[in-house]
Amino acid sequence: MSKYFWISILIALTCLSGQLYGQRPTGGGVPQGQGSNTAVADSVRKANKIKPSYKPTGVRFGANIFRLASSALSNNKSQWDITSDIDFNNYMLEVSYGRASNMVVNDSLNYSNSGSFLRIGGDINFIKDKTDANALVIGLKYVRGTYNEDLSFVDIDTLFGNTARELSNKGLTSSWVEANVGMKVRMWEHLYLGFYFRYRFNLAVKGDREFGTYQIPGYGLEERRNIMGLDYYIAWRIPFKKSPKIEDSN
Amino acid sequence: MNLLKGISIFTLLIAILIGCQDIKDCQLKDDTNFYVVALFDKDTTSSTESVAFTSIIEESLNGAFYLDTTMSTFILPINTTDTVTTYFFESELGSDTMVVSYDFQYNIFFDECEPAQRFFGLQVLSHTFDSVSVVNDDLNNEIVRNVEVFLD
């Protein structure tokens, strides 16, 4: 519980210091020298009306800080998740790939799993000002993964005696849907921090199993048909064209 | 900016909720390794029939499940190391046998607990009673009757 508390403090401070709502004027503002005449201003705005462009302006590549931190803090867990997104005006396409492995060793059992997952989907960005490429998004993603599991333990039966068991689930496939809400905020130059709340549902698992699946890489516990999760990302954006230089008129 | 602060606080609260751990109890499961048998007279099937048993034993065990007891409903443990269990009954009605088969699957509910074994697909492969019926093929604490045995 304390790990999530301090990470959320970081999120709160990030949002308070971020520049989600830019105060810079957008293109198509009233040119200087036109005076304060409303009718003239309206006609100028109509003349300068810019049609929305769906050409991508840049691509962002990032990594899931939560998963990396979790791996660093645990000897039995290894996971990473990289993401990329590209914008089309108010719409964004996101593609993520991740790998995870987990091991549980105690007196009761010896369990391990490993697998990978691929996430693809779209977001709608509700921030109109595209100057900093900040985003406040709602979206839907489809995730598909493959994984293996191994389990060994001693089955204790006081009547019929103890039996050593070694079981494996190989080549299983999993899929689920994620509904997400998130933010991406420019912190410095092309560096962004952001988070996603992901609601995972509609889980499906296929493949022959020697024991009931325990954990699915990228999803969580298989017995939970719906899971709410929080991911926190750091990302670098590569714009497709540089901003035009402002020339000195003197 | 007030909206951003609200979102930040909401994020903090949600993260705290996500960070809360489940209560883990290794005994909190309904699966069992026994099934419930009820005895009936084949001519009057509306109520159970009490029978005096000398012994009920399982083929591979040295001891008996029941000795010198009269009952109409009782539980029978299954052999968890195999998928078949054979029983021998000695009673006032004579000697009888019954062989049952079942499937099982292990499930992990908490990683601090031993994997739980779930039994299902209970079938009677053979018997020497007048007739036997499987009314519930899952072995579960919530099921009150799995097998009905009808006696001469």
mmCIF file of C-alpha atoms in Angstrom:
data_model
loop_
_atom_site.group_PDB
_atom_site.id
_atom_site.type_symbol
_atom_site.label_atom_id
_atom_site.label_comp_id
_atom_site.label_asym_id
_atom_site.label_seq_id
_atom_site.Cartn_x
_atom_site.Cartn_y
_atom_site.Cartn_z
ATOM 1 C CA MET A 1 0.000 0.000 0.000
ATOM 2 C CA SER A 2 2.796 2.567 0.784
ATOM 3 C CA LYS A 3 4.390 2.047 -2.641
ATOM 4 C CA TYR A 4 1.228 3.154 -4.416
ATOM 5 C CA PHE A 5 0.757 6.070 -1.980
ATOM 6 C CA TRP A 6 4.110 7.691 -2.790
ATOM 7 C CA ILE A 7 3.790 7.044 -6.495
ATOM 8 C CA SER A 8 0.406 8.772 -6.460
ATOM 9 C CA ILE A 9 1.905 11.769 -4.640
ATOM 10 C CA LEU A 10 4.342 11.986 -7.558
ATOM 11 C CA ILE A 11 1.423 11.894 -9.979
ATOM 12 C CA ALA A 12 -0.373 14.683 -8.108
ATOM 13 C CA LEU A 13 2.717 16.899 -8.094
ATOM 14 C CA THR A 14 3.257 16.190 -11.773
ATOM 15 C CA CYS A 15 -0.257 17.238 -12.680
ATOM 16 C CA LEU A 16 -0.077 20.404 -10.595
ATOM 17 C CA SER A 17 3.160 21.505 -12.241
ATOM 18 C CA GLY A 18 2.198 20.363 -15.739
ATOM 19 C CA GLN A 19 1.039 22.556 -18.582
ATOM 20 C CA LEU A 20 -2.203 20.802 -19.510
ATOM 21 C CA TYR A 21 -4.023 23.919 -20.623
ATOM 22 C CA GLY A 22 -1.636 26.084 -22.651
ATOM 23 C CA GLN A 23 -2.308 29.767 -22.569
ATOM 24 C CA ARG A 24 -0.564 30.400 -25.891
ATOM 25 C CA PRO A 25 -2.731 31.731 -28.683
ATOM 26 C CA THR A 26 -3.737 29.276 -31.375
ATOM 27 C CA GLY A 27 -3.355 29.896 -35.104
ATOM 28 C CA GLY A 28 -6.076 32.012 -36.668
ATOM 29 C CA GLY A 29 -6.068 34.775 -34.048
ATOM 30 C CA VAL A 30 -7.025 38.295 -34.905
ATOM 31 C CA PRO A 31 -4.033 39.976 -36.702
ATOM 32 C CA GLN A 32 -2.656 43.222 -35.229
ATOM 33 C CA GLY A 33 -3.969 46.463 -36.536
ATOM 34 C CA GLN A 34 -7.519 45.251 -37.150
ATOM 35 C CA GLY A 35 -8.851 47.182 -34.180
ATOM 36 C CA SER A 36 -11.591 46.037 -31.820
ATOM 37 C CA ASN A 37 -14.453 46.011 -34.321
ATOM 38 C CA THR A 38 -16.349 42.765 -33.601
ATOM 39 C CA ALA A 39 -17.845 42.485 -37.064
ATOM 40 C CA VAL A 40 -14.449 42.904 -38.719
ATOM 41 C CA ALA A 41 -12.895 40.411 -36.282
ATOM 42 C CA ASP A 42 -15.582 37.835 -37.042
ATOM 43 C CA SER A 43 -15.119 38.203 -40.779
ATOM 44 C CA VAL A 44 -11.369 37.826 -40.423
ATOM 45 C CA ARG A 45 -11.810 34.701 -38.340
ATOM 46 C CA LYS A 46 -14.114 33.198 -40.938
ATOM 47 C CA ALA A 47 -11.646 33.992 -43.684
ATOM 48 C CA ASN A 48 -8.806 32.424 -41.739
ATOM 49 C CA LYS A 49 -10.777 29.359 -40.619
ATOM 50 C CA ILE A 50 -8.413 26.402 -40.599
ATOM 51 C CA LYS A 51 -9.746 23.019 -41.546
ATOM 52 C CA PRO A 52 -8.650 20.276 -39.109
ATOM 53 C CA SER A 53 -5.720 18.261 -40.337
ATOM 54 C CA TYR A 54 -5.418 14.560 -39.554
ATOM 55 C CA LYS A 55 -1.759 14.393 -40.498
ATOM 56 C CA PRO A 56 0.302 13.033 -37.595
ATOM 57 C CA THR A 57 2.462 15.648 -35.951
ATOM 58 C CA GLY A 58 4.756 13.315 -34.027
ATOM 59 C CA VAL A 59 5.239 9.949 -32.395
ATOM 60 C CA ARG A 60 5.817 9.229 -28.721
ATOM 61 C CA PHE A 61 7.790 6.278 -27.302
ATOM 62 C CA GLY A 62 7.582 5.416 -23.647
ATOM 63 C CA ALA A 63 8.085 2.859 -20.910
ATOM 64 C CA ASN A 64 5.910 1.799 -17.988
ATOM 65 C CA ILE A 65 7.634 3.082 -14.845
ATOM 66 C CA PHE A 66 5.436 0.989 -12.510
ATOM 67 C CA ARG A 67 6.445 -2.294 -14.118
ATOM 68 C CA LEU A 68 10.130 -1.371 -14.158
ATOM 69 C CA ALA A 69 9.996 -0.321 -10.512
ATOM 70 C CA SER A 70 8.174 -3.516 -9.575
ATOM 71 C CA SER A 71 10.912 -5.566 -11.262
ATOM 72 C CA ALA A 72 13.644 -3.603 -9.529
ATOM 73 C CA LEU A 73 12.035 -4.090 -6.113
ATOM 74 C CA SER A 74 11.455 -7.832 -6.453
ATOM 75 C CA ASN A 75 13.864 -10.714 -7.024
ATOM 76 C CA ASN A 76 11.054 -12.952 -8.263
ATOM 77 C CA LYS A 77 9.406 -10.612 -10.727
ATOM 78 C CA SER A 78 10.611 -9.288 -14.072
ATOM 79 C CA GLN A 79 8.407 -7.174 -16.293
ATOM 80 C CA TRP A 80 8.572 -4.351 -18.762
ATOM 81 C CA ASP A 81 6.128 -2.621 -21.031
ATOM 82 C CA ILE A 82 6.950 -0.195 -23.845
ATOM 83 C CA THR A 83 4.400 1.933 -25.609
ATOM 84 C CA SER A 84 4.114 4.194 -28.586
ATOM 85 C CA ASP A 85 1.406 6.543 -29.740
ATOM 86 C CA ILE A 86 0.805 8.701 -32.775
ATOM 87 C CA ASP A 87 -1.722 11.470 -33.123
ATOM 88 C CA PHE A 88 -4.306 12.134 -35.808
ATOM 89 C CA ASN A 89 -5.764 15.479 -34.737
ATOM 90 C CA ASN A 90 -7.965 14.588 -31.718
ATOM 91 C CA TYR A 91 -7.440 10.847 -32.143
ATOM 92 C CA MET A 92 -4.491 8.761 -31.098
ATOM 93 C CA LEU A 93 -3.354 5.280 -31.977
ATOM 94 C CA GLU A 94 -1.474 3.391 -29.260
ATOM 95 C CA VAL A 95 0.556 0.214 -29.611
ATOM 96 C CA SER A 96 2.228 -1.400 -26.592
ATOM 97 C CA TYR A 97 4.304 -4.504 -26.092
ATOM 98 C CA GLY A 98 5.298 -6.058 -22.803
ATOM 99 C CA ARG A 99 6.917 -9.113 -21.279
ATOM 100 C CA ALA A 100 6.518 -10.404 -17.763
ATOM 101 C CA SER A 101 7.632 -13.290 -15.637
ATOM 102 C CA ASN A 102 6.850 -14.088 -12.035
ATOM 103 C CA MET A 103 7.961 -16.709 -9.569
ATOM 104 C CA VAL A 104 6.452 -17.777 -6.239
ATOM 105 C CA VAL A 105 8.533 -20.067 -4.040
ATOM 106 C CA ASN A 106 7.470 -21.001 -0.515
ATOM 107 C CA ASP A 107 6.707 -24.007 1.666
ATOM 108 C CA SER A 108 3.359 -24.549 -0.051
ATOM 109 C CA LEU A 109 4.293 -24.427 -3.726
ATOM 110 C CA ASN A 110 6.787 -23.525 -6.427
ATOM 111 C CA TYR A 111 5.092 -21.546 -9.205
ATOM 112 C CA SER A 112 6.421 -19.635 -12.184
ATOM 113 C CA ASN A 113 4.986 -17.999 -15.280
ATOM 114 C CA SER A 114 6.318 -16.074 -18.244
ATOM 115 C CA GLY A 115 4.739 -14.492 -21.274
ATOM 116 C CA SER A 116 4.237 -11.478 -23.460
ATOM 117 C CA PHE A 117 1.357 -9.305 -24.570
ATOM 118 C CA LEU A 118 0.555 -6.855 -27.344
ATOM 119 C CA ARG A 119 -1.880 -3.988 -26.891
ATOM 120 C CA ILE A 120 -3.408 -1.939 -29.680
ATOM 121 C CA GLY A 121 -6.188 0.569 -29.733
ATOM 122 C CA GLY A 122 -7.308 4.158 -29.947
ATOM 123 C CA ASP A 123 -7.822 7.161 -27.717
ATOM 124 C CA ILE A 124 -9.768 10.377 -28.037
ATOM 125 C CA ASN A 125 -7.865 13.452 -26.867
ATOM 126 C CA PHE A 126 -9.996 16.126 -25.237
ATOM 127 C CA ILE A 127 -7.302 18.816 -25.155
ATOM 128 C CA LYS A 128 -7.836 21.154 -28.094
ATOM 129 C CA ASP A 129 -4.569 23.055 -27.814
ATOM 130 C CA LYS A 130 -2.012 20.925 -29.665
ATOM 131 C CA THR A 131 0.951 23.220 -28.989
ATOM 132 C CA ASP A 132 2.571 20.954 -26.388
ATOM 133 C CA ALA A 133 0.961 17.707 -27.607
ATOM 134 C CA ASN A 134 -0.496 17.173 -24.128
ATOM 135 C CA ALA A 135 -3.324 14.711 -23.887
ATOM 136 C CA LEU A 136 -6.327 13.928 -21.713
ATOM 137 C CA VAL A 137 -7.742 10.771 -23.208
ATOM 138 C CA ILE A 138 -10.422 8.151 -23.092
ATOM 139 C CA GLY A 139 -9.879 5.036 -25.125
ATOM 140 C CA LEU A 140 -10.407 1.375 -25.830
ATOM 141 C CA LYS A 141 -7.713 -1.246 -26.398
ATOM 142 C CA TYR A 142 -7.518 -4.905 -27.372
ATOM 143 C CA VAL A 143 -4.782 -6.980 -25.771
ATOM 144 C CA ARG A 144 -3.544 -10.400 -26.765
ATOM 145 C CA GLY A 145 -0.877 -12.456 -25.042
ATOM 146 C CA THR A 146 0.809 -15.822 -24.794
ATOM 147 C CA TYR A 147 2.224 -17.421 -21.671
ATOM 148 C CA ASN A 148 3.473 -20.572 -19.938
ATOM 149 C CA GLU A 149 3.125 -21.705 -16.337
ATOM 150 C CA ASP A 150 4.811 -24.327 -14.171
ATOM 151 C CA LEU A 151 3.718 -25.640 -10.794
ATOM 152 C CA SER A 152 5.313 -28.110 -8.427
ATOM 153 C CA PHE A 153 4.251 -29.013 -4.905
ATOM 154 C CA VAL A 154 3.534 -31.934 -2.586
ATOM 155 C CA ASP A 155 -0.133 -32.863 -2.407
ATOM 156 C CA ILE A 156 -0.738 -33.818 1.229
ATOM 157 C CA ASP A 157 -3.496 -36.344 1.940
ATOM 158 C CA THR A 158 -3.723 -37.696 5.495
ATOM 159 C CA LEU A 159 -5.666 -40.773 4.352
ATOM 160 C CA PHE A 160 -4.100 -41.820 1.052
ATOM 161 C CA GLY A 161 -0.600 -40.432 1.459
ATOM 162 C CA ASN A 162 1.412 -37.589 -0.082
ATOM 163 C CA THR A 163 2.069 -37.199 -3.801
ATOM 164 C CA ALA A 164 4.672 -34.992 -5.495
ATOM 165 C CA ARG A 165 3.095 -33.106 -8.399
ATOM 166 C CA GLU A 166 4.790 -31.333 -11.317
ATOM 167 C CA LEU A 167 2.362 -29.667 -13.689
ATOM 168 C CA SER A 168 2.739 -27.364 -16.707
ATOM 169 C CA ASN A 169 0.547 -25.132 -18.828
ATOM 170 C CA LYS A 170 2.281 -24.515 -22.140
ATOM 171 C CA GLY A 171 1.463 -22.279 -25.077
ATOM 172 C CA LEU A 172 -1.651 -20.672 -23.607
ATOM 173 C CA THR A 173 -3.172 -17.610 -25.275
ATOM 174 C CA SER A 174 -5.047 -14.864 -23.498
ATOM 175 C CA SER A 175 -7.012 -11.881 -24.713
ATOM 176 C CA TRP A 176 -8.959 -9.102 -23.068
ATOM 177 C CA VAL A 177 -10.312 -5.597 -23.609
ATOM 178 C CA GLU A 178 -9.212 -2.455 -21.792
ATOM 179 C CA ALA A 179 -11.152 0.749 -21.335
ATOM 180 C CA ASN A 180 -8.793 3.509 -20.257
ATOM 181 C CA VAL A 181 -8.642 7.085 -19.039
ATOM 182 C CA GLY A 182 -5.301 8.841 -18.989
ATOM 183 C CA MET A 183 -3.115 11.893 -19.228
ATOM 184 C CA LYS A 184 0.180 12.745 -20.934
ATOM 185 C CA VAL A 185 1.875 15.960 -19.922
ATOM 186 C CA ARG A 186 4.963 17.631 -21.400
ATOM 187 C CA MET A 187 7.473 18.182 -18.636
ATOM 188 C CA TRP A 188 10.575 19.405 -20.468
ATOM 189 C CA GLU A 189 11.481 19.682 -24.152
ATOM 190 C CA HIS A 190 10.109 16.441 -25.631
ATOM 191 C CA LEU A 191 9.883 14.560 -22.337
ATOM 192 C CA TYR A 192 6.430 13.484 -21.167
ATOM 193 C CA LEU A 193 5.013 11.894 -18.042
ATOM 194 C CA GLY A 194 1.617 10.306 -18.004
ATOM 195 C CA PHE A 195 -0.671 7.702 -16.496
ATOM 196 C CA TYR A 196 -3.482 5.408 -17.571
ATOM 197 C CA PHE A 197 -6.307 3.968 -15.520
ATOM 198 C CA ARG A 198 -7.070 0.698 -17.288
ATOM 199 C CA TYR A 199 -10.246 -1.309 -16.705
ATOM 200 C CA ARG A 200 -9.602 -4.831 -17.990
ATOM 201 C CA PHE A 201 -12.517 -7.091 -18.859
ATOM 202 C CA ASN A 202 -13.780 -9.757 -21.246
ATOM 203 C CA LEU A 203 -10.883 -12.092 -20.465
ATOM 204 C CA ALA A 204 -10.588 -15.241 -22.568
ATOM 205 C CA VAL A 205 -7.963 -17.983 -22.160
ATOM 206 C CA LYS A 206 -7.348 -20.792 -24.658
ATOM 207 C CA GLY A 207 -5.156 -23.861 -24.537
ATOM 208 C CA ASP A 208 -4.862 -27.171 -22.734
ATOM 209 C CA ARG A 209 -4.098 -26.780 -19.036
ATOM 210 C CA GLU A 210 -2.870 -29.249 -16.423
ATOM 211 C CA PHE A 211 -3.875 -26.835 -13.663
ATOM 212 C CA GLY A 212 -6.016 -23.719 -13.378
ATOM 213 C CA THR A 213 -4.184 -20.599 -14.524
ATOM 214 C CA TYR A 214 -3.086 -18.400 -11.627
ATOM 215 C CA GLN A 215 -1.576 -15.251 -13.132
ATOM 216 C CA ILE A 216 -1.689 -13.945 -16.686
ATOM 217 C CA PRO A 217 1.222 -11.683 -17.731
ATOM 218 C CA GLY A 218 -0.088 -8.198 -18.443
ATOM 219 C CA TYR A 219 -3.519 -8.919 -16.969
ATOM 220 C CA GLY A 220 -3.205 -10.178 -13.391
ATOM 221 C CA LEU A 221 -5.024 -12.921 -11.497
ATOM 222 C CA GLU A 222 -7.074 -15.105 -13.814
ATOM 223 C CA GLU A 223 -9.898 -15.563 -11.278
ATOM 224 C CA ARG A 224 -10.690 -11.843 -11.467
ATOM 225 C CA ARG A 225 -12.947 -11.312 -14.446
ATOM 226 C CA ASN A 226 -12.602 -7.497 -14.130
ATOM 227 C CA ILE A 227 -9.508 -5.654 -12.969
ATOM 228 C CA MET A 228 -8.792 -1.964 -12.500
ATOM 229 C CA GLY A 229 -5.130 -1.068 -12.877
ATOM 230 C CA LEU A 230 -2.934 2.028 -12.945
ATOM 231 C CA ASP A 231 0.089 2.416 -15.246
ATOM 232 C CA TYR A 232 2.511 5.331 -15.134
ATOM 233 C CA TYR A 233 4.664 6.160 -18.140
ATOM 234 C CA ILE A 234 7.672 8.224 -19.080
ATOM 235 C CA ALA A 235 7.921 8.993 -22.780
ATOM 236 C CA TRP A 236 9.893 10.918 -25.414
ATOM 237 C CA ARG A 237 8.083 12.533 -28.320
ATOM 238 C CA ILE A 238 9.630 12.872 -31.765
ATOM 239 C CA PRO A 239 7.866 15.626 -33.719
ATOM 240 C CA PHE A 240 7.656 15.092 -37.469
ATOM 241 C CA LYS A 241 8.595 18.673 -38.317
ATOM 242 C CA LYS A 242 10.369 21.377 -36.370
ATOM 243 C CA SER A 243 8.475 24.466 -35.214
ATOM 244 C CA PRO A 244 9.221 27.433 -37.563
ATOM 245 C CA LYS A 245 11.890 29.887 -36.248
ATOM 246 C CA ILE A 246 10.699 33.387 -35.421
ATOM 247 C CA GLU A 247 12.924 35.708 -37.537
ATOM 248 C CA ASP A 248 14.101 39.070 -36.165
ATOM 249 C CA SER A 249 12.527 41.847 -38.296
ATOM 250 C CA ASN A 250 15.412 44.402 -37.631
ATOM 251 C CA MET B 1 -6.288 24.059 -12.944
ATOM 252 C CA ASN B 2 -8.995 23.113 -10.341
ATOM 253 C CA LEU B 3 -9.988 20.275 -12.643
ATOM 254 C CA LEU B 4 -6.394 19.076 -12.735
ATOM 255 C CA LYS B 5 -6.204 19.121 -8.943
ATOM 256 C CA GLY B 6 -9.405 17.120 -8.757
ATOM 257 C CA ILE B 7 -8.044 14.577 -11.181
ATOM 258 C CA SER B 8 -4.803 14.342 -9.211
ATOM 259 C CA ILE B 9 -6.615 13.705 -5.949
ATOM 260 C CA PHE B 10 -8.854 11.152 -7.647
ATOM 261 C CA THR B 11 -5.754 9.407 -9.001
ATOM 262 C CA LEU B 12 -4.280 9.320 -5.512
ATOM 263 C CA LEU B 13 -7.425 7.785 -4.047
ATOM 264 C CA ILE B 14 -7.710 5.168 -6.750
ATOM 265 C CA ALA B 15 -4.051 4.203 -6.333
ATOM 266 C CA ILE B 16 -4.604 3.733 -2.615
ATOM 267 C CA LEU B 17 -7.595 1.525 -3.310
ATOM 268 C CA ILE B 18 -5.609 -0.525 -5.812
ATOM 269 C CA GLY B 19 -2.824 -0.908 -3.292
ATOM 270 C CA CYS B 20 -5.078 -2.533 -0.729
ATOM 271 C CA GLN B 21 -4.404 -6.244 -0.351
ATOM 272 C CA ASP B 22 -6.996 -9.033 -0.403
ATOM 273 C CA ILE B 23 -7.720 -10.966 2.765
ATOM 274 C CA LYS B 24 -6.006 -14.343 2.315
ATOM 275 C CA ASP B 25 -7.493 -17.367 3.998
ATOM 276 C CA CYS B 26 -6.228 -20.803 2.960
ATOM 277 C CA GLN B 27 -9.394 -22.428 4.335
ATOM 278 C CA LEU B 28 -11.735 -20.212 2.328
ATOM 279 C CA LYS B 29 -12.716 -22.660 -0.400
ATOM 280 C CA ASP B 30 -15.751 -24.872 -1.066
ATOM 281 C CA ASP B 31 -14.039 -27.809 -2.774
ATOM 282 C CA THR B 32 -14.000 -31.117 -0.906
ATOM 283 C CA ASN B 33 -12.471 -34.562 -1.338
ATOM 284 C CA PHE B 34 -15.608 -36.506 -0.376
ATOM 285 C CA TYR B 35 -19.103 -37.029 -1.703
ATOM 286 C CA VAL B 36 -22.468 -37.607 -0.004
ATOM 287 C CA VAL B 37 -24.343 -40.899 -0.350
ATOM 288 C CA ALA B 38 -28.045 -41.374 0.520
ATOM 289 C CA LEU B 39 -29.719 -44.792 0.858
ATOM 290 C CA PHE B 40 -33.256 -45.544 -0.346
ATOM 291 C CA ASP B 41 -35.485 -48.601 -0.422
ATOM 292 C CA LYS B 42 -36.116 -49.309 -4.084
ATOM 293 C CA ASP B 43 -39.886 -49.619 -3.437
ATOM 294 C CA THR B 44 -40.327 -46.481 -1.308
ATOM 295 C CA THR B 45 -38.065 -43.815 -2.752
ATOM 296 C CA SER B 46 -39.644 -40.829 -0.984
ATOM 297 C CA SER B 47 -37.502 -41.069 2.157
ATOM 298 C CA THR B 48 -34.082 -42.436 3.030
ATOM 299 C CA GLU B 49 -33.571 -45.937 4.428
ATOM 300 C CA SER B 50 -31.379 -46.617 7.464
ATOM 301 C CA VAL B 51 -29.010 -49.582 7.175
ATOM 302 C CA ALA B 52 -26.784 -51.181 9.824
ATOM 303 C CA PHE B 53 -23.245 -51.361 8.446
ATOM 304 C CA THR B 54 -20.559 -53.623 9.881
ATOM 305 C CA SER B 55 -17.875 -51.835 7.894
ATOM 306 C CA ILE B 56 -17.241 -49.593 4.881
ATOM 307 C CA ILE B 57 -13.646 -49.754 3.646
ATOM 308 C CA GLU B 58 -11.596 -48.574 0.693
ATOM 309 C CA GLU B 59 -9.548 -51.035 -1.321
ATOM 310 C CA SER B 60 -6.083 -49.539 -0.735
ATOM 311 C CA LEU B 61 -6.416 -48.522 2.922
ATOM 312 C CA ASN B 62 -5.810 -50.675 5.975
ATOM 313 C CA GLY B 63 -8.434 -48.977 8.125
ATOM 314 C CA ALA B 64 -12.207 -48.555 7.696
ATOM 315 C CA PHE B 65 -14.210 -45.414 7.043
ATOM 316 C CA TYR B 66 -17.090 -46.699 9.172
ATOM 317 C CA LEU B 67 -17.426 -49.536 11.726
ATOM 318 C CA ASP B 68 -20.610 -50.867 13.348
ATOM 319 C CA THR B 69 -22.850 -47.930 12.593
ATOM 320 C CA THR B 70 -26.401 -47.460 11.337
ATOM 321 C CA MET B 71 -26.992 -44.624 8.908
ATOM 322 C CA SER B 72 -29.048 -43.508 5.944
ATOM 323 C CA THR B 73 -26.830 -40.675 4.677
ATOM 324 C CA PHE B 74 -23.046 -40.554 4.929
ATOM 325 C CA ILE B 75 -19.947 -39.173 3.233
ATOM 326 C CA LEU B 76 -17.308 -41.225 1.419
ATOM 327 C CA PRO B 77 -13.760 -39.856 0.877
ATOM 328 C CA ILE B 78 -12.207 -40.348 -2.551
ATOM 329 C CA ASN B 79 -8.623 -41.323 -3.277
ATOM 330 C CA THR B 80 -7.036 -37.979 -4.174
ATOM 331 C CA THR B 81 -3.915 -39.630 -5.592
ATOM 332 C CA ASP B 82 -5.900 -41.462 -8.249
ATOM 333 C CA THR B 83 -8.980 -40.975 -10.436
ATOM 334 C CA VAL B 84 -10.724 -44.206 -9.309
ATOM 335 C CA THR B 85 -11.784 -45.379 -5.818
ATOM 336 C CA THR B 86 -13.203 -48.816 -4.885
ATOM 337 C CA TYR B 87 -15.372 -49.351 -1.774
ATOM 338 C CA PHE B 88 -16.481 -52.535 0.036
ATOM 339 C CA PHE B 89 -19.652 -52.476 2.119
ATOM 340 C CA GLU B 90 -20.546 -55.071 4.795
ATOM 341 C CA SER B 91 -24.065 -54.634 6.175
ATOM 342 C CA GLU B 92 -27.186 -56.405 7.378
ATOM 343 C CA LEU B 93 -28.073 -56.710 3.688
ATOM 344 C CA GLY B 94 -24.848 -58.541 2.772
ATOM 345 C CA SER B 95 -21.631 -57.604 0.952
ATOM 346 C CA ASP B 96 -21.560 -54.979 -1.794
ATOM 347 C CA THR B 97 -18.965 -53.082 -3.815
ATOM 348 C CA MET B 98 -18.979 -49.793 -5.685
ATOM 349 C CA VAL B 99 -16.326 -48.255 -7.949
ATOM 350 C CA VAL B 100 -16.383 -44.525 -8.717
ATOM 351 C CA SER B 101 -14.304 -42.392 -11.064
ATOM 352 C CA TYR B 102 -13.796 -38.609 -11.182
ATOM 353 C CA ASP B 103 -11.644 -35.869 -12.656
ATOM 354 C CA PHE B 104 -9.706 -33.237 -10.779
ATOM 355 C CA GLN B 105 -7.883 -29.975 -11.373
ATOM 356 C CA TYR B 106 -5.530 -28.001 -9.144
ATOM 357 C CA ASN B 107 -6.105 -24.277 -8.671
ATOM 358 C CA ILE B 108 -4.032 -21.658 -6.888
ATOM 359 C CA PHE B 109 -6.106 -19.121 -5.013
ATOM 360 C CA PHE B 110 -3.407 -17.527 -2.853
ATOM 361 C CA ASP B 111 0.316 -17.974 -3.348
ATOM 362 C CA GLU B 112 0.837 -18.606 0.387
ATOM 363 C CA CYS B 113 -1.552 -21.579 0.308
ATOM 364 C CA GLU B 114 -1.192 -25.077 -1.065
ATOM 365 C CA PRO B 115 -2.971 -25.512 -4.431
ATOM 366 C CA ALA B 116 -6.602 -26.514 -3.989
ATOM 367 C CA GLN B 117 -7.815 -29.682 -5.673
ATOM 368 C CA ARG B 118 -11.244 -29.495 -7.278
ATOM 369 C CA PHE B 119 -13.061 -32.759 -8.045
ATOM 370 C CA PHE B 120 -15.787 -33.044 -10.646
ATOM 371 C CA GLY B 121 -17.294 -35.479 -13.140
ATOM 372 C CA LEU B 122 -18.159 -38.099 -10.501
ATOM 373 C CA GLN B 123 -19.341 -41.353 -12.108
ATOM 374 C CA VAL B 124 -20.207 -44.803 -10.777
ATOM 375 C CA LEU B 125 -18.293 -47.265 -12.952
ATOM 376 C CA SER B 126 -19.706 -50.414 -11.337
ATOM 377 C CA HIS B 127 -21.721 -51.530 -8.292
ATOM 378 C CA THR B 128 -23.596 -54.498 -6.798
ATOM 379 C CA PHE B 129 -26.553 -52.582 -5.351
ATOM 380 C CA ASP B 130 -29.995 -52.749 -6.915
ATOM 381 C CA SER B 131 -29.429 -49.405 -8.609
ATOM 382 C CA VAL B 132 -27.325 -46.281 -8.163
ATOM 383 C CA SER B 133 -27.880 -42.733 -9.450
ATOM 384 C CA VAL B 134 -25.427 -39.781 -9.514
ATOM 385 C CA VAL B 135 -27.516 -36.660 -8.836
ATOM 386 C CA ASN B 136 -24.572 -34.211 -8.498
ATOM 387 C CA ASP B 137 -21.185 -34.927 -10.048
ATOM 388 C CA ASP B 138 -19.307 -31.992 -8.387
ATOM 389 C CA LEU B 139 -17.692 -32.453 -4.977
ATOM 390 C CA ASN B 140 -18.488 -29.273 -3.097
ATOM 391 C CA ASN B 141 -19.398 -28.230 0.447
ATOM 392 C CA GLU B 142 -22.644 -26.727 -0.759
ATOM 393 C CA ILE B 143 -23.973 -29.951 -2.294
ATOM 394 C CA VAL B 144 -26.098 -32.014 0.099
ATOM 395 C CA ARG B 145 -26.292 -35.208 -1.963
ATOM 396 C CA ASN B 146 -24.160 -36.667 -4.755
ATOM 397 C CA VAL B 147 -25.129 -40.345 -5.048
ATOM 398 C CA GLU B 148 -28.441 -42.131 -4.357
ATOM 399 C CA VAL B 149 -28.240 -45.878 -3.680
ATOM 400 C CA PHE B 150 -31.402 -47.967 -4.017
ATOM 401 C CA LEU B 151 -31.507 -51.197 -1.960
ATOM 402 C CA ASP B 152 -33.477 -54.438 -2.233
#
